[in-house]
XYZ file of C-alpha atoms in Angstrom:
374
model
C 78.184 84.638 97.095
C 81.835 85.162 98.478
C 82.413 87.385 95.499
C 79.136 89.518 96.306
C 80.403 89.795 100.111
C 83.685 90.954 98.913
C 82.313 93.365 96.316
C 80.108 95.069 99.092
C 83.062 94.918 101.759
C 85.748 96.133 99.509
C 84.842 97.716 96.177
C 81.758 99.755 97.288
C 83.595 101.406 100.265
C 86.816 102.252 98.295
C 85.044 103.681 95.553
C 82.826 105.877 97.927
C 86.170 106.863 99.726
C 88.023 107.765 96.802
C 85.135 109.495 95.307
C 84.671 111.700 98.220
C 88.380 112.496 98.543
C 88.756 113.297 94.619
C 85.649 115.575 95.048
C 87.060 117.479 97.742
C 90.399 118.014 96.433
C 89.240 118.994 92.715
C 86.648 121.260 94.330
C 89.423 123.117 96.214
C 90.895 123.886 92.698
C 87.322 124.758 91.529
C 86.134 127.121 94.125
C 89.409 129.182 93.976
C 89.207 129.127 90.239
C 85.663 130.697 90.564
C 86.708 133.333 93.298
C 89.845 134.524 91.130
C 87.709 134.732 87.940
C 89.129 131.803 85.837
C 86.686 129.749 84.130
C 86.640 125.938 84.595
C 85.827 124.016 81.444
C 85.529 120.394 83.079
C 85.129 119.058 86.647
C 85.552 115.349 86.424
C 85.573 112.408 88.976
C 87.312 109.730 87.227
C 89.231 109.583 83.753
C 88.446 108.398 80.321
C 85.265 107.776 78.627
C 82.500 110.089 80.204
C 79.306 107.949 81.708
C 77.401 110.945 82.515
C 77.767 114.576 82.214
C 75.772 117.945 82.441
C 76.692 121.323 81.869
C 75.896 124.222 84.435
C 74.923 127.782 83.618
C 78.551 128.968 83.653
C 79.639 126.575 81.050
C 81.305 123.721 83.568
C 80.615 120.432 82.272
C 80.283 118.491 85.520
C 80.916 114.566 84.799
C 81.284 110.755 85.992
C 83.986 109.186 83.795
C 84.854 105.268 83.553
C 88.150 104.949 85.165
C 87.461 105.774 89.167
C 90.916 106.229 90.231
C 91.246 109.921 90.569
C 89.590 112.996 88.995
C 90.396 116.504 87.501
C 89.540 120.226 86.998
C 90.252 121.195 83.648
C 90.505 125.097 82.779
C 89.600 126.999 79.763
C 92.547 127.003 77.559
C 94.143 123.802 78.984
C 95.080 120.931 76.633
C 95.141 118.460 79.628
C 93.847 117.733 82.911
C 97.128 118.418 84.679
C 97.174 122.118 83.106
C 100.845 121.240 81.909
C 99.953 122.714 78.486
C 97.552 124.962 76.778
C 96.153 125.860 73.602
C 94.887 129.283 73.225
C 95.048 130.117 69.658
C 91.414 129.838 69.201
C 90.264 132.043 72.235
C 88.744 135.311 71.624
C 90.303 138.116 73.601
C 87.212 138.169 75.776
C 87.931 134.431 76.660
C 91.534 135.103 77.551
C 90.552 137.102 80.432
C 88.978 133.831 82.129
C 91.578 131.275 80.668
C 93.974 130.055 83.264
C 97.073 130.363 81.088
C 96.620 134.301 81.036
C 96.440 134.547 84.691
C 99.189 136.118 86.776
C 101.472 133.541 88.877
C 99.516 134.823 92.275
C 96.279 133.426 91.018
C 97.689 130.488 89.290
C 99.374 129.567 92.661
C 96.156 130.166 94.921
C 94.268 127.985 92.333
C 96.822 124.956 92.663
C 97.062 125.227 96.492
C 93.333 125.239 96.776
C 93.237 121.312 96.232
C 95.386 120.124 99.076
C 94.263 123.100 101.290
C 90.546 121.545 100.673
C 91.906 117.851 101.858
C 93.300 119.254 104.940
C 90.128 121.528 105.530
C 88.168 118.138 105.024
C 90.085 116.493 107.749
C 89.787 119.452 110.201
C 86.140 119.252 109.857
C 85.831 115.341 110.390
C 88.237 115.729 113.503
C 86.530 118.598 114.855
C 83.029 117.116 114.529
C 84.310 113.749 116.276
C 85.652 115.673 118.987
C 82.614 117.767 119.569
C 80.271 114.697 119.511
C 82.339 112.147 121.439
C 85.139 114.148 123.104
C 88.856 113.289 122.480
C 89.628 109.933 124.117
C 92.975 108.633 124.645
C 95.162 106.545 126.800
C 97.655 108.700 129.096
C 101.200 108.182 128.363
C 101.773 106.018 131.357
C 103.182 102.646 131.614
C 100.803 99.964 132.655
C 103.071 97.101 133.189
C 106.235 95.786 131.597
C 106.888 92.644 130.176
C 109.444 90.389 131.699
C 112.751 90.087 129.823
C 111.830 92.857 127.431
C 114.172 95.616 126.409
C 112.037 98.153 128.643
C 112.715 95.713 131.671
C 116.370 95.475 130.937
C 116.377 99.331 130.881
C 114.823 99.692 134.146
C 111.375 101.213 132.965
C 108.867 100.343 135.759
C 105.103 100.199 135.794
C 103.453 103.813 136.472
C 106.309 105.621 135.005
C 104.789 108.664 133.051
C 106.466 109.079 129.585
C 107.617 112.867 128.913
C 109.556 112.318 125.644
C 111.245 110.027 123.230
C 114.619 111.039 121.506
C 113.600 114.798 122.317
C 110.018 114.695 121.346
C 107.376 115.230 123.699
C 104.684 112.922 124.052
C 101.127 113.520 125.197
C 99.247 110.204 124.785
C 100.201 106.680 124.845
C 99.355 106.035 121.045
C 101.929 108.931 120.314
C 104.817 107.345 121.901
C 103.781 103.885 120.426
C 104.275 105.938 117.188
C 107.465 107.308 118.075
C 108.822 103.784 118.849
C 107.707 102.257 115.505
C 109.192 105.193 113.883
C 112.691 104.484 115.149
C 115.251 103.560 112.739
C 118.481 103.239 114.913
C 117.367 100.359 117.159
C 118.122 102.725 120.146
C 115.861 105.203 121.938
C 116.260 107.643 124.766
C 113.236 107.984 126.800
C 112.820 110.698 129.617
C 110.130 109.523 132.345
C 108.796 111.006 135.592
C 108.983 108.681 138.385
C 107.855 109.868 141.825
C 108.014 113.401 140.908
C 111.501 113.186 139.410
C 112.578 112.944 135.752
C 114.351 109.597 134.687
C 116.342 109.276 131.622
C 116.921 105.661 130.164
C 118.725 104.537 127.017
C 116.905 101.559 125.459
C 118.024 99.008 122.762
C 114.732 98.174 121.011
C 113.826 94.684 120.171
C 112.058 93.389 116.834
C 108.668 91.686 116.942
C 106.872 89.881 114.035
C 103.017 90.815 113.561
C 100.310 88.375 111.994
C 98.196 91.091 111.099
C 95.432 90.545 108.313
C 97.510 87.628 107.284
C 100.518 89.576 106.559
C 103.907 89.354 108.559
C 105.777 92.287 109.118
C 108.482 93.358 111.684
C 108.422 96.318 114.083
C 110.452 97.670 116.774
C 109.377 96.382 120.154
C 109.755 98.303 123.542
C 107.876 95.685 125.798
C 105.376 97.865 127.554
C 101.618 97.891 127.857
C 99.324 101.188 128.588
C 97.340 101.487 131.686
C 93.739 100.166 131.363
C 92.142 103.741 132.035
C 91.043 106.108 129.396
C 91.316 109.991 129.825
C 88.982 112.200 128.254
C 90.365 115.624 127.436
C 86.667 116.669 127.620
C 83.354 115.082 127.592
C 82.213 117.416 124.626
C 84.738 119.847 123.387
C 83.903 123.177 122.506
C 83.919 124.230 118.901
C 87.208 126.300 119.450
C 88.917 123.595 121.445
C 87.716 121.032 118.951
C 88.760 122.752 115.837
C 92.211 123.614 117.510
C 92.688 119.793 118.469
C 91.793 118.763 115.137
C 94.378 121.294 113.734
C 96.989 119.890 115.897
C 96.125 116.428 114.967
C 96.312 117.256 111.210
C 99.747 118.656 111.810
C 101.048 115.731 113.776
C 99.894 113.180 111.246
C 101.780 115.125 108.718
C 104.773 115.304 110.415
C 104.900 111.717 111.315
C 104.297 111.143 107.346
C 107.090 113.439 106.540
C 109.472 111.776 108.837
C 108.648 108.423 107.353
C 109.099 109.503 103.558
C 112.370 111.115 104.557
C 113.657 107.748 106.177
C 112.773 106.041 102.792
C 114.448 108.715 100.916
C 117.664 108.235 103.084
C 117.489 104.470 102.948
C 116.766 104.002 106.539
C 113.099 102.618 106.158
C 112.406 99.901 103.421
C 110.308 101.161 100.305
C 108.196 98.261 100.846
C 106.091 100.253 103.174
C 104.936 102.305 100.273
C 101.175 101.529 99.179
C 99.236 102.399 96.437
C 95.712 102.147 95.164
C 95.130 98.329 95.885
C 96.333 99.110 99.384
C 93.976 101.821 100.031
C 91.061 99.290 98.835
C 92.428 96.587 100.923
C 92.463 98.891 104.143
C 89.086 100.241 103.241
C 87.402 96.796 103.046
C 89.308 95.447 106.134
C 87.737 98.682 108.308
C 84.294 97.946 106.762
C 84.296 94.390 107.744
C 85.733 94.602 111.254
C 85.256 98.093 112.627
C 82.431 100.866 112.892
C 81.502 103.874 110.608
C 83.364 106.177 112.872
C 86.763 104.146 112.247
C 86.042 104.469 108.557
C 85.616 108.386 108.955
C 88.735 108.682 110.712
C 90.517 106.576 107.941
C 88.940 108.980 105.343
C 90.379 111.838 107.382
C 93.831 110.250 107.414
C 93.753 109.517 103.605
C 92.811 113.070 102.750
C 95.745 114.649 104.965
C 98.057 112.070 102.799
C 96.408 113.163 99.571
C 96.960 116.753 100.402
C 100.437 116.238 101.775
C 101.645 114.119 98.878
C 100.271 116.528 96.434
C 102.170 119.501 97.572
C 105.479 117.328 97.216
C 107.528 119.354 94.728
C 107.217 116.684 91.927
C 106.257 118.136 88.416
C 102.655 117.156 87.370
C 101.613 117.062 91.171
C 100.332 120.471 92.676
C 103.615 120.905 94.490
C 105.643 120.822 90.921
C 102.999 123.755 89.955
C 103.613 125.778 93.044
C 107.562 125.632 92.539
C 107.231 126.742 88.961
C 104.696 129.730 89.985
C 106.896 130.662 92.857
C 110.029 130.760 90.459
C 108.085 132.958 88.081
C 107.065 135.225 90.860
C 110.766 135.617 91.720
C 111.752 136.042 88.050
C 109.022 138.177 87.394
C 108.493 136.611 84.102
C 106.940 133.001 82.714
C 109.364 130.068 82.610
C 109.909 128.917 78.677
C 107.280 126.536 77.552
C 109.812 124.166 76.034
C 111.597 124.213 79.567
C 108.167 123.609 81.179
C 107.643 120.462 78.980
C 110.693 118.925 79.612
C 110.157 119.273 83.555
C 106.502 117.743 83.234
C 107.565 114.880 81.038
C 110.301 114.082 83.717
C 107.689 114.317 86.545
C 105.274 112.102 84.641
C 107.821 109.193 84.526
C 108.680 109.647 87.828
C 105.036 109.333 88.983
C 104.743 106.162 86.834
C 107.739 104.674 88.470
C 106.254 105.145 91.845
C 103.143 103.896 90.837
C 104.823 100.792 89.364
C 106.656 100.489 92.747
C 103.384 100.945 95.000
C 101.706 98.444 92.682
C 104.305 95.951 93.000
C 104.243 96.364 96.861
C 100.489 95.911 97.033
C 100.470 92.779 94.819
C 103.276 91.096 97.039
C 101.394 92.080 100.090
C 98.290 90.462 98.835
C 100.377 87.267 97.943
C 101.804 87.036 101.251
C 98.254 87.597 102.607
C 96.632 84.929 100.717
C 99.011 82.210 100.646
C 101.373 82.420 103.647
């Protein structure tokens, strides 16, 4: 019985979430290809053996495959799903007009960017719909209380202080302030406050707190303050323009925080054990399904869509970002890069991706072990 319940709570939501996000991403590639006159040979949700397939009138094979951990959009003339190679020897002169390999680098660039762009577009639509239906609800950046003996108390922070900025970054909500504290890697922050109409600047040496979240222990920077028990509404119901504008800002903010976190991992300021993979996504989607509402799940889906779009733009061969770099170089050189050189680059990217997947999977298993047995 427990197995059935866990399947419902963890496997089903995970497959639904991943299926939607993969479809959105690959549909971005597909629709831009169609607009630019490139023929799509296959559109697959999943990898491996085909479970179901149907050709449309344009000759595209739409299919569901056995391994539901991704998907691909394969163009006419491609030898693999990543468009890292091609075999055009059997194509007629007419077919070559519609093959990806024979397009100019501007078209190729547009098609490659289409996937990540649609991930961002999906997140914008989700956030905008939420803002229009429910309004934007946030806790204001005001200190509700200060814990006695905490780093905040020692620095002289007081209740009712309004937070203006932290380490030079302005904050509009208490949640943004909390995220900036958690993103700190130095252990020291400079906070600018508004108190009785005057700006006050304080330097705080952060403490460390151990969380027991979902049975998993982790350490986070601690300031020692709470928010006020009041909620601010930017609008009861936002207009379409205001909601879309706020949705774009939300996507920008999430991307910026994610990039800072990745940069801190690369520079060694943040542990790589925070890197999560497919198992972590399944775990989080299940936890949200069990304990939260459909609205939280929808927000989680939008957050993942942003991360999927952003990660795919990283300049790593085999990812969309690697293709972007190659096509930009070809635009600047006004000629194609040697095929053998491309092959070496893509092989390097493949091994790099495998290494990252192994690291992420190791972290996921370690988290699950700690959650189950600690």
